[in-house]
Short mmCIF file of C-alpha atoms and ligand atoms in Angstrom, two decimals:
data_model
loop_
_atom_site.label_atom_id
_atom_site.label_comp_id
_atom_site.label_asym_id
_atom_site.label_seq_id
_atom_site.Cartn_x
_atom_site.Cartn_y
_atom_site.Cartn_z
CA UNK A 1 0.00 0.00 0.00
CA UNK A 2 1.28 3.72 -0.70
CA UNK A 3 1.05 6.09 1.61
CA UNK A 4 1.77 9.04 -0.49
CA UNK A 5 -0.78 9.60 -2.65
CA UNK A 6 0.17 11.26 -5.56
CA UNK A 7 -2.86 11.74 -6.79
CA UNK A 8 -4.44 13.67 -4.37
CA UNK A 9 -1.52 16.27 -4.53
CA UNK A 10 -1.02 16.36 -8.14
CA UNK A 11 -4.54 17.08 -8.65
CA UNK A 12 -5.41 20.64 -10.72
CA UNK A 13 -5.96 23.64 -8.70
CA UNK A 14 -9.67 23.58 -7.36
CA UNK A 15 -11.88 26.75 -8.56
CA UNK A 16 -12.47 28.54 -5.48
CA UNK A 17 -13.96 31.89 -6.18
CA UNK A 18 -12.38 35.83 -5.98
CA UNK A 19 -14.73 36.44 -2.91
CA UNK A 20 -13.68 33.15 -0.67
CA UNK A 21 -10.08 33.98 -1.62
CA UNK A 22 -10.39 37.67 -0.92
CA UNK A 23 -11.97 36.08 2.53
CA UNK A 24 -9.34 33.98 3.01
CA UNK A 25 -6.55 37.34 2.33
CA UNK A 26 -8.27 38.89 5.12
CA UNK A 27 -8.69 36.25 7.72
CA UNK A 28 -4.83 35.30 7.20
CA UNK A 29 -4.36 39.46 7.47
CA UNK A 30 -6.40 39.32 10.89
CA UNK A 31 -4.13 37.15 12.25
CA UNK A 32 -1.33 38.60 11.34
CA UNK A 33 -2.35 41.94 12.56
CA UNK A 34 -3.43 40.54 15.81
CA UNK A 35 -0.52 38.87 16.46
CA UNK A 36 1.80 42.05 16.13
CA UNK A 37 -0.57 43.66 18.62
CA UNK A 38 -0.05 41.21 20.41
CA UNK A 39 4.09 41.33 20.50
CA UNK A 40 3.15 45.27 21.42
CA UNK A 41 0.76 44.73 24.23
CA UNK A 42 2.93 41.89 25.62
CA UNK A 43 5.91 43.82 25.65
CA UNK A 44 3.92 46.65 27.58
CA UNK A 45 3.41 43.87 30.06
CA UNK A 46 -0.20 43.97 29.47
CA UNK A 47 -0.04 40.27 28.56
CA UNK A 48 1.58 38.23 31.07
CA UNK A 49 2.53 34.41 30.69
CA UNK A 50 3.96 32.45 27.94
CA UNK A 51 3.01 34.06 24.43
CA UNK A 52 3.32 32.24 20.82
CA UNK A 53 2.86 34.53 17.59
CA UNK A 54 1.67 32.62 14.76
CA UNK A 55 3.16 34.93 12.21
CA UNK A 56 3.86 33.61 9.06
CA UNK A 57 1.91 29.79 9.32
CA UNK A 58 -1.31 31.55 8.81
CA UNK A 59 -1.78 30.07 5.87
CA UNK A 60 -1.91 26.56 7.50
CA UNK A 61 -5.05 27.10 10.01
CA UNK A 62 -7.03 29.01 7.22
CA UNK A 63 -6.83 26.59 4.57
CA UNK A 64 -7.40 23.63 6.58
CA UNK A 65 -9.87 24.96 8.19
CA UNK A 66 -11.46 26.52 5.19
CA UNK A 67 -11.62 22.83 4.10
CA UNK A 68 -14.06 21.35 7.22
CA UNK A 69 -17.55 21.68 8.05
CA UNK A 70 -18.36 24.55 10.93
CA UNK A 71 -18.97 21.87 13.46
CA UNK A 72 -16.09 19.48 12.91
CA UNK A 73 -13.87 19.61 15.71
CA UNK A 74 -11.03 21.60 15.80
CA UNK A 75 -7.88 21.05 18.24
CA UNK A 76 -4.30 22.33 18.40
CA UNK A 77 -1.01 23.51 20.66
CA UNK A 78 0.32 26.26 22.32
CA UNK A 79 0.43 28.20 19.26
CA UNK A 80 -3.27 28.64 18.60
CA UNK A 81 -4.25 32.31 18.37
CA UNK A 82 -4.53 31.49 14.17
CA UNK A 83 -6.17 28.75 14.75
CA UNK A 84 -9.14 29.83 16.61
CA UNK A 85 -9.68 33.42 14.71
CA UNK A 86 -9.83 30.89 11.52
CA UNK A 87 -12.16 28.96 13.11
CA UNK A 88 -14.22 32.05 13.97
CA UNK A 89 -13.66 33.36 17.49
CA UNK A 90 -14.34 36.54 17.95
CA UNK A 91 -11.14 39.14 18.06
CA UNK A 92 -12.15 40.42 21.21
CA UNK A 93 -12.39 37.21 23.00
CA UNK A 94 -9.37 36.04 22.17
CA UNK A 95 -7.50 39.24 22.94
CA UNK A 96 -9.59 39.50 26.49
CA UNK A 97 -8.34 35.64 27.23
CA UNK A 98 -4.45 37.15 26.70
CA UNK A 99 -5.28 40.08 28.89
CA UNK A 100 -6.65 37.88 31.36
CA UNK A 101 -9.72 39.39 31.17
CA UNK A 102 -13.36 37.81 32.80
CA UNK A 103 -14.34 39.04 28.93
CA UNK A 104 -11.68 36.39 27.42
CA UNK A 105 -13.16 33.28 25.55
CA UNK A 106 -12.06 31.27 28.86
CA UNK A 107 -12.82 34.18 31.01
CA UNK A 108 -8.94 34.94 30.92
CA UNK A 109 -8.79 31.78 32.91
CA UNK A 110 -6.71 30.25 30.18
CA UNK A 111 -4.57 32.75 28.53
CA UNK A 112 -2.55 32.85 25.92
CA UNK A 113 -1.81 29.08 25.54
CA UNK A 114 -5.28 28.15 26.17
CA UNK A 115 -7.76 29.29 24.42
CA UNK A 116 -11.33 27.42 24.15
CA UNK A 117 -14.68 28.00 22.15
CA UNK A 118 -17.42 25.16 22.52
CA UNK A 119 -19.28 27.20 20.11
CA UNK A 120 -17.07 27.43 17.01
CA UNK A 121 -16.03 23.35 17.85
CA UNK A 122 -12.22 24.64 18.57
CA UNK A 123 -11.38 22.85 21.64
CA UNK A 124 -8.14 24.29 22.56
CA UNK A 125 -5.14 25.81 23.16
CA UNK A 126 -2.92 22.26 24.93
CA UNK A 127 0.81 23.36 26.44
CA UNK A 128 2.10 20.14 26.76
CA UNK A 129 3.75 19.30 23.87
CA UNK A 130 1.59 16.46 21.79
CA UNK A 131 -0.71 16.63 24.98
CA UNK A 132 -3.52 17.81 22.26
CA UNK A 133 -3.16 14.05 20.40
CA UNK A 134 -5.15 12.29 22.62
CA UNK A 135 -7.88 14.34 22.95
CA UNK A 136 -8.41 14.90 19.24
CA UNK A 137 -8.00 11.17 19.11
CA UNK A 138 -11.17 11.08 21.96
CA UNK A 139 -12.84 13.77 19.87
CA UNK A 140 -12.94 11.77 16.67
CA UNK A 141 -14.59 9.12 18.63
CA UNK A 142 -17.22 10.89 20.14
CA UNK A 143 -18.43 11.93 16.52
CA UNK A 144 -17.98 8.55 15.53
CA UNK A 145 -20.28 7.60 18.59
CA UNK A 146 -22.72 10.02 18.83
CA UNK A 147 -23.44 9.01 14.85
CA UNK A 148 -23.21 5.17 14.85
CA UNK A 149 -24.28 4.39 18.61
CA UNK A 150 -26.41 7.00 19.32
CA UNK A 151 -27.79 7.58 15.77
CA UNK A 152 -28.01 11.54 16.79
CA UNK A 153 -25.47 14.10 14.13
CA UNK A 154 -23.68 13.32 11.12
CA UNK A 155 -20.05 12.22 10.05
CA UNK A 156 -17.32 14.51 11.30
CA UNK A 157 -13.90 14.61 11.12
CA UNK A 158 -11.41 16.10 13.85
CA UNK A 159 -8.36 17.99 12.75
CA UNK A 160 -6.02 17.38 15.23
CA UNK A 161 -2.91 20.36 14.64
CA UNK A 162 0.35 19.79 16.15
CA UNK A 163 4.13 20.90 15.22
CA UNK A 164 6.93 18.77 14.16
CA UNK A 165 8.17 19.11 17.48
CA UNK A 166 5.38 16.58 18.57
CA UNK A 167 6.00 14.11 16.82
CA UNK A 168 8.48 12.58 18.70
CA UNK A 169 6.45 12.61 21.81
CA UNK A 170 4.74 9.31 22.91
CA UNK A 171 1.38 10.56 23.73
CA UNK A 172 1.29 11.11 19.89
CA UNK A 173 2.25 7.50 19.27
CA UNK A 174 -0.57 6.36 21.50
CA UNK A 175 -3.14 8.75 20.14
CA UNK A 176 -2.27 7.70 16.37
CA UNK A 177 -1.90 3.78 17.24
CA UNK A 178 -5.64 4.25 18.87
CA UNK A 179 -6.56 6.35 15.82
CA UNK A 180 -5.68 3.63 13.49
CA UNK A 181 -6.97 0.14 15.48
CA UNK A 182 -10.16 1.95 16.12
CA UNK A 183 -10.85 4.08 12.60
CA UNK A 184 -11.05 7.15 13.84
CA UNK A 185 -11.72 10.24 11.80
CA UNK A 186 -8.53 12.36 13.35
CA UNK A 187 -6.26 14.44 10.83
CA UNK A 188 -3.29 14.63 12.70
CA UNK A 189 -2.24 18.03 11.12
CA UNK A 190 2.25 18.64 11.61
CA UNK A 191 3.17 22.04 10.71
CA UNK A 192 6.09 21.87 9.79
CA UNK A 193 7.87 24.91 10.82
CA UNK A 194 11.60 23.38 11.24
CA UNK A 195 11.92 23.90 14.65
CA UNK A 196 10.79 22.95 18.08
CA UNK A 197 12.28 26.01 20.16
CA UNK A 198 15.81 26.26 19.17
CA UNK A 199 16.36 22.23 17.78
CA UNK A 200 15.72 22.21 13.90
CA UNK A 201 14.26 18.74 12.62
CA UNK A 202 16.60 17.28 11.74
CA UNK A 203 18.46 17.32 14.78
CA UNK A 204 15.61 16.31 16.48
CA UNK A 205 13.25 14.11 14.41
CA UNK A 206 14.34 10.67 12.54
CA UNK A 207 13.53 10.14 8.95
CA UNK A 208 12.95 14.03 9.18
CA UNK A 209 13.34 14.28 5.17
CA UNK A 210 10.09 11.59 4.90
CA UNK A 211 7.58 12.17 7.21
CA UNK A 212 5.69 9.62 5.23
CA UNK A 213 7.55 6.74 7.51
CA UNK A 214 5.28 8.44 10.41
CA UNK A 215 2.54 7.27 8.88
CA UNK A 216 2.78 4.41 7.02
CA UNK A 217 4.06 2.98 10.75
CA UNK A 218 0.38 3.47 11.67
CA UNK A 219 -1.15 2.70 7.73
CA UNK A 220 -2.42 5.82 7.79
CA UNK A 221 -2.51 7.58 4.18
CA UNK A 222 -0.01 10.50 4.14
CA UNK A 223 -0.12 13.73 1.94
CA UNK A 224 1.92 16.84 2.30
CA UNK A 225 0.83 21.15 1.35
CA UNK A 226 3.24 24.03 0.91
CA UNK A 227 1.54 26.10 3.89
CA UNK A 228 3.04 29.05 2.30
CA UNK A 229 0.43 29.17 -0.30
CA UNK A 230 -2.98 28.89 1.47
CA UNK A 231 -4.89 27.97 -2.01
CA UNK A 232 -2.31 24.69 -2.27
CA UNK A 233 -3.44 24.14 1.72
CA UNK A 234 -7.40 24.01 1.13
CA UNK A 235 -6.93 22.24 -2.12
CA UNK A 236 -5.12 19.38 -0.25
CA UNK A 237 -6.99 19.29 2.87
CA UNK A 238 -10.32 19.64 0.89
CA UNK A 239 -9.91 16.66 -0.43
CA UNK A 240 -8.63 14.55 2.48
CA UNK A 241 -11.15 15.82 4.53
CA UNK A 242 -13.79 15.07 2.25
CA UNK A 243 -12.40 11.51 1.76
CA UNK A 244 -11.55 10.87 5.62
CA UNK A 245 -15.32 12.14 5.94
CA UNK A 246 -16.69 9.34 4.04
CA UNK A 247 -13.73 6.46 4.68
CA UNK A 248 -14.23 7.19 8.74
CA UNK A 249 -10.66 6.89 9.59
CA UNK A 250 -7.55 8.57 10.26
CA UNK A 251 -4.92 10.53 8.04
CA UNK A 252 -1.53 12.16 8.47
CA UNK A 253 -1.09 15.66 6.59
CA UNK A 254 2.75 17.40 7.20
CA UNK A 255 2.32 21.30 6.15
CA UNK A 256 6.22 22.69 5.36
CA UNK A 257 5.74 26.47 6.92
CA UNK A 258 8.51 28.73 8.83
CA UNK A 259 7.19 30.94 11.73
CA UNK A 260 8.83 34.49 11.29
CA UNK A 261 9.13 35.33 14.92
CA UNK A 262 10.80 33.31 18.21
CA UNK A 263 9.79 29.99 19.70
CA UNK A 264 7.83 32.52 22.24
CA UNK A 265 8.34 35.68 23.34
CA UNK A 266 11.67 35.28 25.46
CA UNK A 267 13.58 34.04 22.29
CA UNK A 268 16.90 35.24 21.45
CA UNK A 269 16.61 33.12 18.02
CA UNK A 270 20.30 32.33 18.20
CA UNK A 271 19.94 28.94 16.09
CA UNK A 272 18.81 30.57 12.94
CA UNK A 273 20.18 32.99 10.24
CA UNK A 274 18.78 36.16 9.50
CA UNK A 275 18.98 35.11 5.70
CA UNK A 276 16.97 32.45 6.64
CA UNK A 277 14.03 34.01 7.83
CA UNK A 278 14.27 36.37 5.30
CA UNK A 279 14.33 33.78 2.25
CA UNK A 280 10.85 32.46 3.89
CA UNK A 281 9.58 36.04 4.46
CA UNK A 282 10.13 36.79 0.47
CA UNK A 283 7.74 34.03 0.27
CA UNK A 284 4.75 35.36 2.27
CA UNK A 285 1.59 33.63 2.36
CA UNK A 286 -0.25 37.00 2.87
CA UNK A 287 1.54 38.80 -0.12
CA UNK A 288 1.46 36.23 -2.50
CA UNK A 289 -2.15 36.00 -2.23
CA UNK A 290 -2.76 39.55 -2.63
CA UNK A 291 -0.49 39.18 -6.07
CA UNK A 292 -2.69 36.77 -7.02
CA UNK A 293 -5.60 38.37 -7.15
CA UNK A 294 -4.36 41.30 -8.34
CA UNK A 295 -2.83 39.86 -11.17
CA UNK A 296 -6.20 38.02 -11.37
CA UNK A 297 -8.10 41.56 -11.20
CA UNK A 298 -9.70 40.72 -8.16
CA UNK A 299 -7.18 43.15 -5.78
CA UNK A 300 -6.05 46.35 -6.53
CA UNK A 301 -2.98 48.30 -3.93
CA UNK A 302 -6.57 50.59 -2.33
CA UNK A 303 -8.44 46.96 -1.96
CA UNK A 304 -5.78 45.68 -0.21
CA UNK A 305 -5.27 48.51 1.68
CA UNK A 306 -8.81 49.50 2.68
CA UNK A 307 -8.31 45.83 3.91
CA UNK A 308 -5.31 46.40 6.18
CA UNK A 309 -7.23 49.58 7.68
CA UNK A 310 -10.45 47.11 8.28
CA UNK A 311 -7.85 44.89 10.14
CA UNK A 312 -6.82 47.20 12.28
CA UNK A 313 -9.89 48.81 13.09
CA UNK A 314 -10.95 44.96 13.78
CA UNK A 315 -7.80 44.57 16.08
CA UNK A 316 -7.54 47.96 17.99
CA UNK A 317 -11.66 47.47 18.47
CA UNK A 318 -10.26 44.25 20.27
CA UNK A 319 -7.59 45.70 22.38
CA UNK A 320 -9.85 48.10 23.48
CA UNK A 321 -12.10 45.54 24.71
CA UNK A 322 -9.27 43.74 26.33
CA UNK A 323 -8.67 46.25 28.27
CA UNK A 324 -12.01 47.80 29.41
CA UNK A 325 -13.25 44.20 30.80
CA UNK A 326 -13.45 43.75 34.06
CA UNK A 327 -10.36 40.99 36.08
CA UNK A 328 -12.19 37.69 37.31
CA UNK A 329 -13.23 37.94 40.77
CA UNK A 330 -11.25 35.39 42.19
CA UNK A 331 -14.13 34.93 44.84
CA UNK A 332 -16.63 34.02 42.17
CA UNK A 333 -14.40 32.53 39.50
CA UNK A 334 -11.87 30.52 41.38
CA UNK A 335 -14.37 27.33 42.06
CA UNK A 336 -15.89 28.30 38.93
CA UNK A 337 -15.98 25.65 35.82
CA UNK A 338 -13.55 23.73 37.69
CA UNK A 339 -13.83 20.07 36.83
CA UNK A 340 -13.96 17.68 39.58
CA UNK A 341 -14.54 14.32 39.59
CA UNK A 342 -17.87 13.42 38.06
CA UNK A 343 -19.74 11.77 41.55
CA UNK A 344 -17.89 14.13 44.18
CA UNK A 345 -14.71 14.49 45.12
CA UNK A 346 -12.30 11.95 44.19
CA UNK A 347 -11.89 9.90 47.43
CA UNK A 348 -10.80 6.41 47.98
CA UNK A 349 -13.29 4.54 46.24
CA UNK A 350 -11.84 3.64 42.79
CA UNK A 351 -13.24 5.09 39.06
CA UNK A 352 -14.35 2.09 37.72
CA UNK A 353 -16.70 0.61 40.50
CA UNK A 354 -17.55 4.63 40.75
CA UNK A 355 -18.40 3.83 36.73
CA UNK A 356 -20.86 1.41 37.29
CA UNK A 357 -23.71 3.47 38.85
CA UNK A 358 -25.63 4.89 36.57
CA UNK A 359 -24.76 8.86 35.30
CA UNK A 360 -26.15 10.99 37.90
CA UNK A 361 -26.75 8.48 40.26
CA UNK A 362 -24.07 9.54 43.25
CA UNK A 363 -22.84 6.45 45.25
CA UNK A 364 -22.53 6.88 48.81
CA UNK A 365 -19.65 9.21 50.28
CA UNK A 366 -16.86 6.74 50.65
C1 TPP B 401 5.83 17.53 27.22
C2 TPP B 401 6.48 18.88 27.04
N1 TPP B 401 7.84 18.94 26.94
C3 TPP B 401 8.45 20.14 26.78
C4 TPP B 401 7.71 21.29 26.72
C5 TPP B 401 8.40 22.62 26.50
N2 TPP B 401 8.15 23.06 25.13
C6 TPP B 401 7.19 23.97 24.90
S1 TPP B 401 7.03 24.28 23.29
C7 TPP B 401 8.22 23.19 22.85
C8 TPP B 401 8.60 22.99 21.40
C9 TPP B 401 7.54 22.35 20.56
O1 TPP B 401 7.78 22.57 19.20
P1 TPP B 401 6.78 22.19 18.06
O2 TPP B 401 5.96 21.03 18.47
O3 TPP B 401 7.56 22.03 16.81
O4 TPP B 401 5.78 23.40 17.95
P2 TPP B 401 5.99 24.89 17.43
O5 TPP B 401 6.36 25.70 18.63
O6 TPP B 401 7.05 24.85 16.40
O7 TPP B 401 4.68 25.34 16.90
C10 TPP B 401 8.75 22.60 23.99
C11 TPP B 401 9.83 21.59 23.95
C12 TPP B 401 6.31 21.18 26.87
N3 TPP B 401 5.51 22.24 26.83
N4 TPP B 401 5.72 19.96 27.00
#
């Protein structure tokens, strides 16, 4: 069996139209404009905590997500500010969560690193590396339960986003193993930015120059997307998602992309040339877009720059936002949508024989 598949990458361009392209140019512009607020407001110590810019992979969570359904499940890292404006959350949530802000889409519970929105299906935001595998593994089987068990909802599939630096973790190993045995419908999305803090892939990673060997370990098909070009994203993930959709079981997509700015905030960058992020910044996902449709007729230099002012306005709207909602009050939100054990506290009776009374049915204090 071949786990490349040529033909799905090899494929001509799908016709997507001027207007979801133009859509596209400003979501990936959102993003990027957010997250250089976001390197400004941090650095005025209004954001405190660990802080990941997405800058420059934006074409990665807005054509794979462009590709789903609005209610397929969505999960990623650290690094997921992209991810969840793609998906749809509101600016201003997501800027209140980094301010820490009762106004934030976890009620600035989370932060930075852990964002959450039950209502656009993006289900974090994970810090621990790979920690995210798992639980888009259990989210793929939910769908797959609540449709063939239950008979409620329809077929979904999970995109599951990690970076290359995960894929040497074990709970990925486990989550993908699971995926496979069980059929799960879990894209387990790498972007592949070339580096996991300071250690490039190929110091790090074996068979770094295949990927493939990932996933054929698990016989899971494998494709691959230049994530500098968002319309070569969608076009790939389209059709894997439309094909994991119907096939019900797992696939294993590596994205090449380069993230312009440090690991995190506190990143002197030291293993990396200048030239080097400049050969990847000549190669912008945002500006070669907006060529595109220019040369296409669809863009012209005011478009695109009534676009960048609509940005802005979008972003400072947010900041202000940020910063006019209220702190949590730590005497109403510290017990608050904490999760404790579901019969009680967790005492010395064991989960399982907890397991067998029926849900809602609390078994005597131990
Ligand atoms: C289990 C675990 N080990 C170490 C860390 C510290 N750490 C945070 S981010 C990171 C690098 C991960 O790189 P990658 O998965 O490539 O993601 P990227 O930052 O490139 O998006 C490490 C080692 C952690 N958060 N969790």
């Amino acid at each position: 069996m071949t786990m490349t598949d040529p033909q799905a990458v090899s494929q001509p361009v799908e016709r997507v139209s001027a207007k979801t392209r133009l859509k596209w140019l400003r979501d990936m512009m959102l993003i990027r404009e957010f997250e250089l607020r976001t390197m400004q407001a941090y650095q005025e110590a209004k954001i405190g905590g660990f802080c990941h810019v997405y800058i420059g992979q934006e074409a990665c969570a807005v054509g794979c997500i462009a590709a789903t359904n609005p209610d397929d499940p969505v999960i990623t890292a650290y690094r997921d500010h992209g991810h969840a404006l793609a998906r749809g959350m509101e600016a201003r949530y997501a800027m209140a969560e980094m301010f820490g802000k009762i106004g934030g889409c976890a009620k600035g519970k989370g932060g930075s690193m852990h964002f959450f929105d039950k209502r656009t299906h993006f289900y974090g935001g994970h810090a621990i590396v790979g920690g995210q595998t798992p639980i888009g593994a259990g989210l793929a089987f939910a769908t797959r339960y609540e449709n063939e068990v239950l008979g409620q909802g329809k077929k979904r599939v999970t995109l599951c986003f990690l970076g290359d630096g995960a894929l040497n973790q074990g709970a990925l190993h486990e989550a993908m193993n699971l995926c496979a045995i069980l059929d799960l419908p879990c894209i387990f999305v790498v972007e592949n930015n070339r580096y996991s803090m300071g250690t490039s892939i190929e110091r790090g990673t074996s068979m770094a120059d295949d990927l493939s060997t990932k996933a054929a370990a698990y016989g899971m098909p494998y494709f691959q997307a230049d994530g500098m070009d968002v319309c070569a994203v969608y076009n790939v993930m389209k059709r894997v998602v439309d094909r994991m959709r119907s096939e019900q079981r797992p696939a294993f997509v590596e994205i090449s992309t380069y993230r312009y700015k440090g690991h995190s905030m506190s990143d002197p960058q030291k293993y990396r040339t200048k030239d080097e992020v400049s050969e990847y910044e000549a190669n912008d996902p945002i500006r070669r877009l907006a060529d595109a449709l220019i040369e296409a007729g669809s863009l012209n230099e005011d478009g695109f720059k009534e676009l960048n002012q609509s940005v802005r306005d979008e972003v400072r709207d947010a900041i202000k936002w940020a910063e006019q909602s209220p702190e949590p009050d730590p005497a109403t939100e510290l017990y608050s949508d904490v999760v404790t054990e579901p019969f009680g506290a967790y005492g010395p009776t064991s989960l399982p024989e907890m397991c067998e009374h029926e849900p809602g049915e609390a078994p005597e204090s131990p």
